[in-house]
Coordinates of C-alpha atoms in Angstrom, one line a residue:
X1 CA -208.6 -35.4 -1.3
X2 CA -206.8 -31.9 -2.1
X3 CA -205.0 -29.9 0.0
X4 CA -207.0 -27.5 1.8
X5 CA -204.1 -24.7 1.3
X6 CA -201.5 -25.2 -1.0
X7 CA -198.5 -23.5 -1.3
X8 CA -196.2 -22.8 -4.5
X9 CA -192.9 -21.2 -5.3
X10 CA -192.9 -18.3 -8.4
X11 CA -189.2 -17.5 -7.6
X12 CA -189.1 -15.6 -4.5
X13 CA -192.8 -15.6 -4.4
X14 CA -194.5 -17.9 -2.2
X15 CA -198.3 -18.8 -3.4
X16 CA -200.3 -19.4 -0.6
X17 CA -204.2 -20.9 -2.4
X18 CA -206.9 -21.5 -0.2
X19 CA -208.0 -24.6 -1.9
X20 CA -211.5 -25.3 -1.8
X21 CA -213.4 -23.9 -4.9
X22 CA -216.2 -26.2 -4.7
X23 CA -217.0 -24.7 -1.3
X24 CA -215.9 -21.2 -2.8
X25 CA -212.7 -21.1 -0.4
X26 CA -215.3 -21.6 2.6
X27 CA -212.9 -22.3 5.9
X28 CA -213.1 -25.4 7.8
X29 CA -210.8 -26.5 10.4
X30 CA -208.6 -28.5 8.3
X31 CA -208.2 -25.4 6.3
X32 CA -207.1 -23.2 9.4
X33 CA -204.6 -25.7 10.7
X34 CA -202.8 -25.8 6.6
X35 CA -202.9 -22.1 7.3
X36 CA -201.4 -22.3 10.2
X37 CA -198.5 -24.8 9.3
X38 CA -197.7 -23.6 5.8
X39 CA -197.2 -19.6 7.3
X40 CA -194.9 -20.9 10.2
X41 CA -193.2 -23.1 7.8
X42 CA -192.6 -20.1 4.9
X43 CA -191.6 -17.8 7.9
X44 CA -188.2 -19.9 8.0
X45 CA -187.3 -19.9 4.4
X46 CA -184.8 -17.5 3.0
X47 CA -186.0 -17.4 -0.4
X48 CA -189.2 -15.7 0.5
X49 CA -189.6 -12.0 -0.4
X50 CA -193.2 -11.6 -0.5
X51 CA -196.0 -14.2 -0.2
X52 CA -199.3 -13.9 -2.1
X53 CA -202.4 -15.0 -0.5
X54 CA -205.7 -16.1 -2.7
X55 CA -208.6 -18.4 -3.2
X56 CA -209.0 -20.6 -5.7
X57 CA -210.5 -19.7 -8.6
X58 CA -212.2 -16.2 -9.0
X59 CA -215.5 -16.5 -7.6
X60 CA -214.2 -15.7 -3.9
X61 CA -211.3 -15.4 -1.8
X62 CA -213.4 -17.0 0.9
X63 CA -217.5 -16.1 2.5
X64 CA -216.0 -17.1 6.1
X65 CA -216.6 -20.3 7.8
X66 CA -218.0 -23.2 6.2
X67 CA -221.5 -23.6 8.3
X68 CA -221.8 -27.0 7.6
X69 CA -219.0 -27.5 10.0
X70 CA -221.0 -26.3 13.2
X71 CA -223.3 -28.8 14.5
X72 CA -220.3 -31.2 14.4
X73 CA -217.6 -29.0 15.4
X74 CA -219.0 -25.9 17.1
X75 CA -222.4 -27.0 18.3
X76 CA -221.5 -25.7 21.8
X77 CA -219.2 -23.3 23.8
X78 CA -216.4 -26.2 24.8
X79 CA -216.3 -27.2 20.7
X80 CA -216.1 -23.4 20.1
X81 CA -213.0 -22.7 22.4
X82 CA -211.5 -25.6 20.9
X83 CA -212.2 -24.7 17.0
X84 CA -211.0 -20.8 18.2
X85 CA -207.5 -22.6 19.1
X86 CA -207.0 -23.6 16.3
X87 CA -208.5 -20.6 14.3
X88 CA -206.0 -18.2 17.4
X89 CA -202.6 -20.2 15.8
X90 CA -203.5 -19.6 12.0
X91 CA -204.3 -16.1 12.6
X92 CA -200.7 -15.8 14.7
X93 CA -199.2 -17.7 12.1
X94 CA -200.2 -15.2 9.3
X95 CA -200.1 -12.0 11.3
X96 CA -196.6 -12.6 12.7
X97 CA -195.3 -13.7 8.6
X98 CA -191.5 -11.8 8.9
X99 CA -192.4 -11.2 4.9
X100 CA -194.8 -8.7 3.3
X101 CA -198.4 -10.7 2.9
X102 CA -200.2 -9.5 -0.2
X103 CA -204.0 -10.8 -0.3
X104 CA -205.4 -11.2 -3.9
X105 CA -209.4 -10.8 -3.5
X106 CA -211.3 -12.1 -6.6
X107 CA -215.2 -12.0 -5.5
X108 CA -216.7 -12.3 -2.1
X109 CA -214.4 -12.0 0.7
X110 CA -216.5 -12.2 3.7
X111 CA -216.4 -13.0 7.2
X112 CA -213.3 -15.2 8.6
X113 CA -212.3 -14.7 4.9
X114 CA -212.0 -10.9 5.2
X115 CA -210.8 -11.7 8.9
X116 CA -207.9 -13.8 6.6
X117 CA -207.3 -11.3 4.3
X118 CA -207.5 -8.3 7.0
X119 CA -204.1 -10.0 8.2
X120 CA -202.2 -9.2 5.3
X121 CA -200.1 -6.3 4.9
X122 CA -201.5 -5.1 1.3
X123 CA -205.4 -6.0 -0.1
X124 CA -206.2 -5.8 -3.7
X125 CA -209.0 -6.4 -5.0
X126 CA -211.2 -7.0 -8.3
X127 CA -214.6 -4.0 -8.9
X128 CA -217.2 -6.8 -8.0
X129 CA -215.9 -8.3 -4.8
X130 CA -217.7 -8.2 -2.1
X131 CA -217.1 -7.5 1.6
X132 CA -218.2 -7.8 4.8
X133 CA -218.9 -9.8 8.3
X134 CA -222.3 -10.8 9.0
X135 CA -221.8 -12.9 11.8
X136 CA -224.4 -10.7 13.8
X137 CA -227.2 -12.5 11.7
X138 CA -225.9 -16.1 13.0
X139 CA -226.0 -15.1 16.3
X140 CA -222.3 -15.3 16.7
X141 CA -219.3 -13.0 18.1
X142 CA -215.8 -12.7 16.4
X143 CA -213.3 -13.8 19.4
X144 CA -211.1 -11.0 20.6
X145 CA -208.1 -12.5 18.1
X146 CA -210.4 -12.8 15.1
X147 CA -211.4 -9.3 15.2
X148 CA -207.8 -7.6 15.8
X149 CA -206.7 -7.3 13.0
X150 CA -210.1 -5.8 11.2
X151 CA -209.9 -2.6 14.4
X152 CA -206.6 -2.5 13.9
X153 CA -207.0 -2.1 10.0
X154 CA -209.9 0.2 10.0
X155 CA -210.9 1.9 13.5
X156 CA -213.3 1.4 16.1
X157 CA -215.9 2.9 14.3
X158 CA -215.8 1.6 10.6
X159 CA -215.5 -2.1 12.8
X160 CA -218.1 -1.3 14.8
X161 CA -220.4 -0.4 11.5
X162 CA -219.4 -3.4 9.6
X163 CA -220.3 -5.7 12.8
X164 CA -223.2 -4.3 13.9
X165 CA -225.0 -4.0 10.8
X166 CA -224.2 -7.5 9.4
X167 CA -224.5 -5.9 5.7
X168 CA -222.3 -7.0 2.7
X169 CA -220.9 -4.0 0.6
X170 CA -218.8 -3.5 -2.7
X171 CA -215.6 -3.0 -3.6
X172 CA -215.4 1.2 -3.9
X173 CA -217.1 1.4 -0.3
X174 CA -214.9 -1.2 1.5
X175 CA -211.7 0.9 -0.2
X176 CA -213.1 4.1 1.1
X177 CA -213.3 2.5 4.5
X178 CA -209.8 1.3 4.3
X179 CA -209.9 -2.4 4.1
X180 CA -207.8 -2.7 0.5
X181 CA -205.4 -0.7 -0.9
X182 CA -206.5 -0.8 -4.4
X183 CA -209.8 -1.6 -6.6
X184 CA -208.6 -2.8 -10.7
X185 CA -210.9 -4.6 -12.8
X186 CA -211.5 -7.8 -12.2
X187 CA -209.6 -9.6 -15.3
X188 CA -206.9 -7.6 -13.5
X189 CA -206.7 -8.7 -10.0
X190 CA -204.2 -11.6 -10.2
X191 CA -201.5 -9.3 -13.0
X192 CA -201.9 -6.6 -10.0
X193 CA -201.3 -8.2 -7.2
X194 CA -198.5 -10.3 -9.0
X195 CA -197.0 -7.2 -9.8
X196 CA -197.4 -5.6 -6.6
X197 CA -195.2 -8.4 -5.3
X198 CA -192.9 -8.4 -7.5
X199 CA -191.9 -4.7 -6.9
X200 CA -191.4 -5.9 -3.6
X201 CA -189.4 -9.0 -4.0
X202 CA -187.1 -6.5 -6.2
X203 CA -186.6 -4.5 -3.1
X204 CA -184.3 -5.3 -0.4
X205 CA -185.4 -8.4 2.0
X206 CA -184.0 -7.1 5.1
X207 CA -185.3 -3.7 4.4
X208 CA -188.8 -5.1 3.8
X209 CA -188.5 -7.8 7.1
X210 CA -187.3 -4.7 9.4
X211 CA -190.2 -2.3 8.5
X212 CA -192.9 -4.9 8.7
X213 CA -191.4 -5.9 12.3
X214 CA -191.2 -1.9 13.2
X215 CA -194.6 -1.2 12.0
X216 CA -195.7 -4.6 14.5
X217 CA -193.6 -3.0 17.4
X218 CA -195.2 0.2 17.0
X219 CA -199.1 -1.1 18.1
X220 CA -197.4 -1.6 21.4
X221 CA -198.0 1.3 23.9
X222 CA -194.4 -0.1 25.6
X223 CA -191.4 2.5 24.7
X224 CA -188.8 1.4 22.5
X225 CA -185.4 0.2 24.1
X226 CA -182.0 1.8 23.2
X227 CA -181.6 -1.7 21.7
X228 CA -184.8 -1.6 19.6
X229 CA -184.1 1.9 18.5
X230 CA -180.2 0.9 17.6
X231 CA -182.2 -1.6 15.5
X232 CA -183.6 1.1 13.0
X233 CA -179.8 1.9 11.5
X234 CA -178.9 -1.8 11.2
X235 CA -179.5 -2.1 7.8
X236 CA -176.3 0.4 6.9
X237 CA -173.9 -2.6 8.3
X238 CA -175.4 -4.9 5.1
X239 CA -174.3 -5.9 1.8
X240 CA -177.8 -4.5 0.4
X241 CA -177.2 -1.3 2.1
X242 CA -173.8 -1.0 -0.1
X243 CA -175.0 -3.0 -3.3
X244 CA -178.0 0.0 -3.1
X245 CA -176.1 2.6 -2.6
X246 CA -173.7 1.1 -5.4
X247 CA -176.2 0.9 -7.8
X248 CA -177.6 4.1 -7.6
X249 CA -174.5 5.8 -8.2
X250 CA -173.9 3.8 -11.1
X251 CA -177.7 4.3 -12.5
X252 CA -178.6 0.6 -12.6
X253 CA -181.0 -1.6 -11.2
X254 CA -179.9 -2.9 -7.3
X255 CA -179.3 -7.2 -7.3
X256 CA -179.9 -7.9 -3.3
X257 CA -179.0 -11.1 -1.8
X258 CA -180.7 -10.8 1.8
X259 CA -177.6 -10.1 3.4

């Protein structure tokens, strides 16, 4: 049996697959809890600058949950609490990645896949994917942690649209709403988003890991300590700071080490 997420290293990209293309990428629970292990095991690895996060193939990032998982697994509220634990540590595992998450969309991304993808920090996407959550039709609520991130990304309103309504729309509309950053064609998706990380791999770790953290602290209502606001002019006591600076003097391209 193949891994239900598999992870691979392109130099200091990390390849996160979900791995089941003969289910289209659909997420069971075994899936969920390789989610959840291979994010809090990349968040410890230095070599990381940006990870990738796709579906097999390019038929579909994922269409959500696989439904041939309920009667066994989520027949019933006590199975569903359970499952949701284990659904609550992937999504933590994802959403609190210290490195930029880039989510490569070929085809349908829909449900607890655009739930997934909703997590990452950029969404790019092919013209004929397809979005949306139509859970409504199953009878079925997204848990306060599963449906986070998609307010959080969108609104209220644009949430409140896509849930109540159940409907599945293209790629243009779900850009105009705001849930990816960029429509290509769909031979294009994986050069994109390759390239996409890559520019930011070339960038300064730090640099990247401190705005991704600030940009977390800042959907808190709390106000910054002195400490947290000493925090933003850290990154002028590094070695990246000076290589930077060194490098633009000297018109060449910066080599950062993370330090």
């Amino acid at each position: 049996m193949e891994n239900p997420v598999v992870v691979q290293r392109e130099g200091p990209l990390a390849i996160v697959t979900l791995n089941r293309p003969e289910k289209l990428n659909a997420l069971n629970r075994a899936m969920w809890v390789d989610l959840a292990e291979s994010f809090e095991a990349l968040a410890d690895e230095p070599w990381v600058r940006c990870v990738v996060l796709r579906g097999s193939g390019t038929r579909a990032f994922s269409p959500g949950a696989d439904i041939s998982e309920f009667e066994s697994q989520r027949a019933n509220v006590t199975q569903a609490r359970e499952y949701g634990e284990v659904m609550r540590r992937a999504i933590a595992a994802i959403d609190g990645c210290p490195h930029p998450v880039v989510a490569m969309i070929h085809g349908v991304c829909v449900g607890g896949g655009l739930e997934v993808a909703a997590l990452a920090d950029i969404r790019i996407c092919g013209e004929s994917s397809r979005f949306g959550v139509p859970i409504a039709k199953l009878g079925l609520t997204m848990a306060y942690p599963e449906i986070e991130a998609l307010v959080r990304l969108v609104g209220e309103a644009v949430s409140m649209e896509i849930l109540l309504e159940g409907r599945v729309f293209d790629a243009r509309e779900a850009l105009d709403k705001g849930l990816v950053n960029k429509v290509v064609a769909d031979a294009e998706v994986e050069a994109e988003s390759l390239a996409t990380a890559t520019r930011i791999a070339e960038g300064a770790p730090l640099v990247a890991r401190w705005h991704k953290k600030f940009a977390r602290r800042l959907r808190s209502v709390e106000p910054l300590s002195a400490d947290e606001i000493d925090e933003g002019f850290a990154s002028f006591g590094t070695d990246d700071f000076q290589e930077g600076r060194k490098a633009f003097l000297e018109k060449r391209k910066p080599s950062f080490e993370g330090k």
